[in-house]
Amino acid sequence: TLYLCSIVYLQNTKKMKKYIIIFISILTVGCTSTGVQVTFDDEKSNLIRSHFQNYLANDMDGLKSLWSSDLKVYPNSTEAVSLNELVGMLEAQHNTFSPITMTFGSESSEANAFVETTSYPDTPISEASTWSQAWFTWNATSKLTGEMISLPAHISFKWGDDGKISEEYHFYDTTAMVAAIAASSEAE
């Protein structure tokens, strides 16, 4: 009987070892990151933060340095505007408002935007791509009336193969901004 117990014990031990090896293999494969990668303090997220500083400083050359020459911008629209049209819009903002600031979080926060970058793998319906997303509140005071405008905003930036922004999608209500720009233009 002792011999039989030893054989049964050895067989159970071998089975248990197989189960442990299978479990560890599944755990290792299951925990390997092969899908979407989200980062917050990476090179592209930091480039977007610098890009926003260029915007706030009205540095159009600094902004252009990060834009691809064939940049497509979709400002609350399915219709893209050209790079020249975008620059014209940004210049109109700076001609109409001062100061322009961006905030995120509490009033004591030093962050001007929450920025994250997401890398997506190839899928059956889309190619691999990298996007940076930014959320913030755009704040500006009209030079003409002194009225302050605050707009919650979200912008998505698609990165091209050249390491520059190839597409931008702007999501925010521009009604008050456009009205103030129009009023300022009429007053001139």
PDB file of C-alpha atoms in Angstrom:
ATOM      1  CA  THR A   1       0.000   0.000   0.000  1.00  0.00           C
ATOM      2  CA  LEU A   2       2.872   2.359   0.698  1.00  0.00           C
ATOM      3  CA  TYR A   3       4.154   1.717  -2.810  1.00  0.00           C
ATOM      4  CA  LEU A   4       0.712   2.506  -4.304  1.00  0.00           C
ATOM      5  CA  CYS A   5       0.434   5.683  -2.232  1.00  0.00           C
ATOM      6  CA  SER A   6       3.849   6.790  -3.503  1.00  0.00           C
ATOM      7  CA  ILE A   7       2.828   6.205  -7.120  1.00  0.00           C
ATOM      8  CA  VAL A   8      -0.467   8.120  -6.653  1.00  0.00           C
ATOM      9  CA  TYR A   9       1.397  10.956  -4.912  1.00  0.00           C
ATOM     10  CA  LEU A  10       3.960  11.220  -7.736  1.00  0.00           C
ATOM     11  CA  GLN A  11       1.223  11.187 -10.399  1.00  0.00           C
ATOM     12  CA  ASN A  12      -0.709  13.931  -8.553  1.00  0.00           C
ATOM     13  CA  THR A  13       2.483  15.969  -8.182  1.00  0.00           C
ATOM     14  CA  LYS A  14       3.177  15.694 -11.922  1.00  0.00           C
ATOM     15  CA  LYS A  15      -0.414  16.754 -12.666  1.00  0.00           C
ATOM     16  CA  MET A  16      -0.113  19.658 -10.254  1.00  0.00           C
ATOM     17  CA  LYS A  17       3.152  20.775 -11.892  1.00  0.00           C
ATOM     18  CA  LYS A  18       1.433  20.722 -15.296  1.00  0.00           C
ATOM     19  CA  TYR A  19      -1.432  22.809 -13.919  1.00  0.00           C
ATOM     20  CA  ILE A  20       0.988  25.295 -12.384  1.00  0.00           C
ATOM     21  CA  ILE A  21       2.935  25.600 -15.649  1.00  0.00           C
ATOM     22  CA  ILE A  22      -0.294  26.093 -17.631  1.00  0.00           C
ATOM     23  CA  PHE A  23      -1.534  28.696 -15.128  1.00  0.00           C
ATOM     24  CA  ILE A  24       1.761  30.641 -15.228  1.00  0.00           C
ATOM     25  CA  SER A  25       1.794  30.519 -19.043  1.00  0.00           C
ATOM     26  CA  ILE A  26      -1.751  31.878 -19.263  1.00  0.00           C
ATOM     27  CA  LEU A  27      -0.969  34.554 -16.704  1.00  0.00           C
ATOM     28  CA  THR A  28       2.179  35.619 -18.574  1.00  0.00           C
ATOM     29  CA  VAL A  29       0.483  35.773 -21.979  1.00  0.00           C
ATOM     30  CA  GLY A  30      -2.613  37.449 -20.534  1.00  0.00           C
ATOM     31  CA  CYS A  31      -0.596  40.207 -18.847  1.00  0.00           C
ATOM     32  CA  THR A  32       1.614  41.006 -21.825  1.00  0.00           C
ATOM     33  CA  SER A  33       0.676  44.406 -23.215  1.00  0.00           C
ATOM     34  CA  THR A  34      -0.092  43.978 -26.910  1.00  0.00           C
ATOM     35  CA  GLY A  35      -2.983  46.384 -27.349  1.00  0.00           C
ATOM     36  CA  VAL A  36      -3.703  50.018 -26.711  1.00  0.00           C
ATOM     37  CA  GLN A  37      -0.991  51.971 -24.874  1.00  0.00           C
ATOM     38  CA  VAL A  38      -1.953  55.139 -22.946  1.00  0.00           C
ATOM     39  CA  THR A  39       0.755  57.454 -21.590  1.00  0.00           C
ATOM     40  CA  PHE A  40       0.722  60.829 -19.871  1.00  0.00           C
ATOM     41  CA  ASP A  41       4.293  62.077 -19.555  1.00  0.00           C
ATOM     42  CA  ASP A  42       5.687  60.880 -22.866  1.00  0.00           C
ATOM     43  CA  GLU A  43       7.383  62.867 -25.635  1.00  0.00           C
ATOM     44  CA  LYS A  44       4.214  63.484 -27.674  1.00  0.00           C
ATOM     45  CA  SER A  45       2.112  64.578 -24.664  1.00  0.00           C
ATOM     46  CA  ASN A  46       4.891  66.974 -23.675  1.00  0.00           C
ATOM     47  CA  LEU A  47       5.073  68.297 -27.249  1.00  0.00           C
ATOM     48  CA  ILE A  48       1.338  69.086 -27.062  1.00  0.00           C
ATOM     49  CA  ARG A  49       1.892  70.939 -23.776  1.00  0.00           C
ATOM     50  CA  SER A  50       4.647  72.987 -25.497  1.00  0.00           C
ATOM     51  CA  HIS A  51       2.351  73.498 -28.477  1.00  0.00           C
ATOM     52  CA  PHE A  52      -0.229  75.045 -26.140  1.00  0.00           C
ATOM     53  CA  GLN A  53       2.425  77.347 -24.688  1.00  0.00           C
ATOM     54  CA  ASN A  54       3.222  78.502 -28.231  1.00  0.00           C
ATOM     55  CA  TYR A  55      -0.476  79.203 -28.774  1.00  0.00           C
ATOM     56  CA  LEU A  56      -0.785  81.184 -25.540  1.00  0.00           C
ATOM     57  CA  ALA A  57       2.328  83.204 -26.482  1.00  0.00           C
ATOM     58  CA  ASN A  58       0.878  83.872 -29.965  1.00  0.00           C
ATOM     59  CA  ASP A  59       3.938  82.164 -31.476  1.00  0.00           C
ATOM     60  CA  MET A  60       2.656  81.082 -34.895  1.00  0.00           C
ATOM     61  CA  ASP A  61       6.089  79.909 -36.029  1.00  0.00           C
ATOM     62  CA  GLY A  62       6.330  77.720 -32.932  1.00  0.00           C
ATOM     63  CA  LEU A  63       2.894  76.260 -33.702  1.00  0.00           C
ATOM     64  CA  LYS A  64       3.795  75.650 -37.340  1.00  0.00           C
ATOM     65  CA  SER A  65       6.931  73.747 -36.318  1.00  0.00           C
ATOM     66  CA  LEU A  66       4.772  70.907 -34.963  1.00  0.00           C
ATOM     67  CA  TRP A  67       2.223  70.852 -37.794  1.00  0.00           C
ATOM     68  CA  SER A  68       2.656  68.682 -40.854  1.00  0.00           C
ATOM     69  CA  SER A  69       2.666  70.634 -44.125  1.00  0.00           C
ATOM     70  CA  ASP A  70      -0.552  68.829 -45.130  1.00  0.00           C
ATOM     71  CA  LEU A  71      -2.271  69.378 -41.774  1.00  0.00           C
ATOM     72  CA  LYS A  72      -6.046  68.868 -41.717  1.00  0.00           C
ATOM     73  CA  VAL A  73      -7.998  70.642 -38.969  1.00  0.00           C
ATOM     74  CA  TYR A  74     -11.641  69.952 -38.228  1.00  0.00           C
ATOM     75  CA  PRO A  75     -13.005  72.748 -35.996  1.00  0.00           C
ATOM     76  CA  ASN A  76     -16.378  71.328 -34.856  1.00  0.00           C
ATOM     77  CA  SER A  77     -16.922  70.179 -38.421  1.00  0.00           C
ATOM     78  CA  THR A  78     -16.510  67.337 -40.870  1.00  0.00           C
ATOM     79  CA  GLU A  79     -15.011  69.897 -43.266  1.00  0.00           C
ATOM     80  CA  ALA A  80     -11.292  70.496 -42.867  1.00  0.00           C
ATOM     81  CA  VAL A  81      -9.776  73.970 -42.881  1.00  0.00           C
ATOM     82  CA  SER A  82      -6.372  74.705 -44.365  1.00  0.00           C
ATOM     83  CA  LEU A  83      -3.285  75.613 -42.398  1.00  0.00           C
ATOM     84  CA  ASN A  84      -3.616  79.238 -43.571  1.00  0.00           C
ATOM     85  CA  GLU A  85      -7.266  79.368 -42.462  1.00  0.00           C
ATOM     86  CA  LEU A  86      -6.308  77.956 -39.068  1.00  0.00           C
ATOM     87  CA  VAL A  87      -3.544  80.519 -38.593  1.00  0.00           C
ATOM     88  CA  GLY A  88      -6.023  83.258 -39.548  1.00  0.00           C
ATOM     89  CA  MET A  89      -8.463  81.987 -36.896  1.00  0.00           C
ATOM     90  CA  LEU A  90      -5.777  81.907 -34.219  1.00  0.00           C
ATOM     91  CA  GLU A  91      -4.567  85.399 -35.131  1.00  0.00           C
ATOM     92  CA  ALA A  92      -8.180  86.656 -34.918  1.00  0.00           C
ATOM     93  CA  GLN A  93      -8.412  85.162 -31.418  1.00  0.00           C
ATOM     94  CA  HIS A  94      -5.262  86.985 -30.298  1.00  0.00           C
ATOM     95  CA  ASN A  95      -6.391  90.237 -31.950  1.00  0.00           C
ATOM     96  CA  THR A  96      -9.732  90.034 -30.105  1.00  0.00           C
ATOM     97  CA  PHE A  97      -8.786  88.683 -26.683  1.00  0.00           C
ATOM     98  CA  SER A  98      -6.198  89.369 -24.013  1.00  0.00           C
ATOM     99  CA  PRO A  99      -5.269  87.584 -21.942  1.00  0.00           C
ATOM    100  CA  ILE A 100      -5.977  84.107 -23.291  1.00  0.00           C
ATOM    101  CA  THR A 101      -5.388  81.314 -20.779  1.00  0.00           C
ATOM    102  CA  MET A 102      -6.050  77.598 -20.532  1.00  0.00           C
ATOM    103  CA  THR A 103      -6.905  75.843 -17.285  1.00  0.00           C
ATOM    104  CA  PHE A 104      -7.600  72.341 -16.115  1.00  0.00           C
ATOM    105  CA  GLY A 105      -8.684  71.164 -12.700  1.00  0.00           C
ATOM    106  CA  SER A 106      -8.966  73.313  -9.609  1.00  0.00           C
ATOM    107  CA  GLU A 107      -8.027  76.975  -9.473  1.00  0.00           C
ATOM    108  CA  SER A 108      -4.846  76.113  -7.573  1.00  0.00           C
ATOM    109  CA  SER A 109      -3.728  73.661 -10.295  1.00  0.00           C
ATOM    110  CA  GLU A 110      -0.778  74.719 -12.412  1.00  0.00           C
ATOM    111  CA  ALA A 111      -1.844  72.457 -15.278  1.00  0.00           C
ATOM    112  CA  ASN A 112      -3.192  74.266 -18.306  1.00  0.00           C
ATOM    113  CA  ALA A 113      -4.538  71.058 -19.858  1.00  0.00           C
ATOM    114  CA  PHE A 114      -4.907  67.357 -19.227  1.00  0.00           C
ATOM    115  CA  VAL A 115      -3.003  65.604 -22.008  1.00  0.00           C
ATOM    116  CA  GLU A 116      -2.653  61.910 -22.774  1.00  0.00           C
ATOM    117  CA  THR A 117      -1.273  60.040 -25.750  1.00  0.00           C
ATOM    118  CA  THR A 118      -2.735  56.763 -26.953  1.00  0.00           C
ATOM    119  CA  SER A 119      -1.115  54.352 -29.402  1.00  0.00           C
ATOM    120  CA  TYR A 120      -3.514  52.004 -31.147  1.00  0.00           C
ATOM    121  CA  PRO A 121      -2.391  48.754 -32.821  1.00  0.00           C
ATOM    122  CA  ASP A 122      -3.369  47.571 -36.291  1.00  0.00           C
ATOM    123  CA  THR A 123      -6.874  46.151 -36.353  1.00  0.00           C
ATOM    124  CA  PRO A 124      -8.968  44.626 -39.131  1.00  0.00           C
ATOM    125  CA  ILE A 125     -10.706  48.009 -39.595  1.00  0.00           C
ATOM    126  CA  SER A 126      -7.911  50.537 -38.973  1.00  0.00           C
ATOM    127  CA  GLU A 127      -4.176  50.992 -39.261  1.00  0.00           C
ATOM    128  CA  ALA A 128      -1.956  51.555 -36.237  1.00  0.00           C
ATOM    129  CA  SER A 129      -2.015  55.191 -35.146  1.00  0.00           C
ATOM    130  CA  THR A 130      -1.021  57.492 -32.314  1.00  0.00           C
ATOM    131  CA  TRP A 131      -3.286  60.218 -30.950  1.00  0.00           C
ATOM    132  CA  SER A 132      -2.844  62.826 -28.259  1.00  0.00           C
ATOM    133  CA  GLN A 133      -5.966  64.062 -26.506  1.00  0.00           C
ATOM    134  CA  ALA A 134      -6.270  67.297 -24.529  1.00  0.00           C
ATOM    135  CA  TRP A 135      -9.011  68.596 -22.243  1.00  0.00           C
ATOM    136  CA  PHE A 136      -9.013  72.129 -20.833  1.00  0.00           C
ATOM    137  CA  THR A 137     -11.029  75.288 -20.329  1.00  0.00           C
ATOM    138  CA  TRP A 138     -10.197  78.090 -22.761  1.00  0.00           C
ATOM    139  CA  ASN A 139     -10.491  81.467 -21.032  1.00  0.00           C
ATOM    140  CA  ALA A 140     -10.237  84.855 -22.712  1.00  0.00           C
ATOM    141  CA  THR A 141     -11.165  88.466 -22.069  1.00  0.00           C
ATOM    142  CA  SER A 142     -12.476  90.615 -24.926  1.00  0.00           C
ATOM    143  CA  LYS A 143     -10.272  93.646 -25.574  1.00  0.00           C
ATOM    144  CA  LEU A 144     -13.360  95.505 -26.800  1.00  0.00           C
ATOM    145  CA  THR A 145     -15.871  94.821 -24.003  1.00  0.00           C
ATOM    146  CA  GLY A 146     -13.856  93.355 -21.139  1.00  0.00           C
ATOM    147  CA  GLU A 147     -16.207  90.354 -21.119  1.00  0.00           C
ATOM    148  CA  MET A 148     -14.585  87.065 -20.078  1.00  0.00           C
ATOM    149  CA  ILE A 149     -15.419  83.885 -21.968  1.00  0.00           C
ATOM    150  CA  SER A 150     -14.756  80.368 -20.664  1.00  0.00           C
ATOM    151  CA  LEU A 151     -15.190  77.413 -23.010  1.00  0.00           C
ATOM    152  CA  PRO A 152     -14.665  73.771 -22.043  1.00  0.00           C
ATOM    153  CA  ALA A 153     -12.650  72.255 -24.888  1.00  0.00           C
ATOM    154  CA  HIS A 154     -11.332  68.958 -26.181  1.00  0.00           C
ATOM    155  CA  ILE A 155      -8.810  68.609 -29.012  1.00  0.00           C
ATOM    156  CA  SER A 156      -7.597  65.363 -30.594  1.00  0.00           C
ATOM    157  CA  PHE A 157      -4.238  65.386 -32.382  1.00  0.00           C
ATOM    158  CA  LYS A 158      -3.295  62.591 -34.793  1.00  0.00           C
ATOM    159  CA  TRP A 159       0.437  62.077 -35.241  1.00  0.00           C
ATOM    160  CA  GLY A 160       1.903  61.435 -38.691  1.00  0.00           C
ATOM    161  CA  ASP A 161       4.811  59.204 -39.600  1.00  0.00           C
ATOM    162  CA  ASP A 162       7.047  62.303 -39.707  1.00  0.00           C
ATOM    163  CA  GLY A 163       6.481  62.914 -35.957  1.00  0.00           C
ATOM    164  CA  LYS A 164       4.308  65.972 -36.635  1.00  0.00           C
ATOM    165  CA  ILE A 165       0.602  66.586 -36.143  1.00  0.00           C
ATOM    166  CA  SER A 166      -1.239  65.488 -39.297  1.00  0.00           C
ATOM    167  CA  GLU A 167      -4.842  65.994 -38.139  1.00  0.00           C
ATOM    168  CA  GLU A 168      -6.620  67.963 -35.411  1.00  0.00           C
ATOM    169  CA  TYR A 169     -10.224  67.654 -34.275  1.00  0.00           C
ATOM    170  CA  HIS A 170     -11.540  70.539 -32.150  1.00  0.00           C
ATOM    171  CA  PHE A 171     -14.637  70.004 -29.994  1.00  0.00           C
ATOM    172  CA  TYR A 172     -16.049  73.047 -28.216  1.00  0.00           C
ATOM    173  CA  ASP A 173     -18.840  75.571 -28.553  1.00  0.00           C
ATOM    174  CA  THR A 174     -17.366  78.617 -30.299  1.00  0.00           C
ATOM    175  CA  THR A 175     -20.567  80.714 -30.335  1.00  0.00           C
ATOM    176  CA  ALA A 176     -19.386  83.292 -27.765  1.00  0.00           C
ATOM    177  CA  MET A 177     -15.867  83.385 -29.238  1.00  0.00           C
ATOM    178  CA  VAL A 178     -17.098  83.939 -32.809  1.00  0.00           C
ATOM    179  CA  ALA A 179     -19.542  86.646 -31.643  1.00  0.00           C
ATOM    180  CA  ALA A 180     -16.760  88.521 -29.838  1.00  0.00           C
ATOM    181  CA  ILE A 181     -14.448  88.260 -32.889  1.00  0.00           C
ATOM    182  CA  ALA A 182     -17.241  89.557 -35.154  1.00  0.00           C
ATOM    183  CA  ALA A 183     -17.980  92.454 -32.778  1.00  0.00           C
ATOM    184  CA  SER A 184     -14.303  93.334 -32.631  1.00  0.00           C
ATOM    185  CA  SER A 185     -13.999  93.268 -36.446  1.00  0.00           C
ATOM    186  CA  GLU A 186     -17.064  95.513 -36.841  1.00  0.00           C
ATOM    187  CA  ALA A 187     -15.666  98.009 -34.327  1.00  0.00           C
ATOM    188  CA  GLU A 188     -12.447  98.479 -36.313  1.00  0.00           C
TER     189      GLU A 188
END
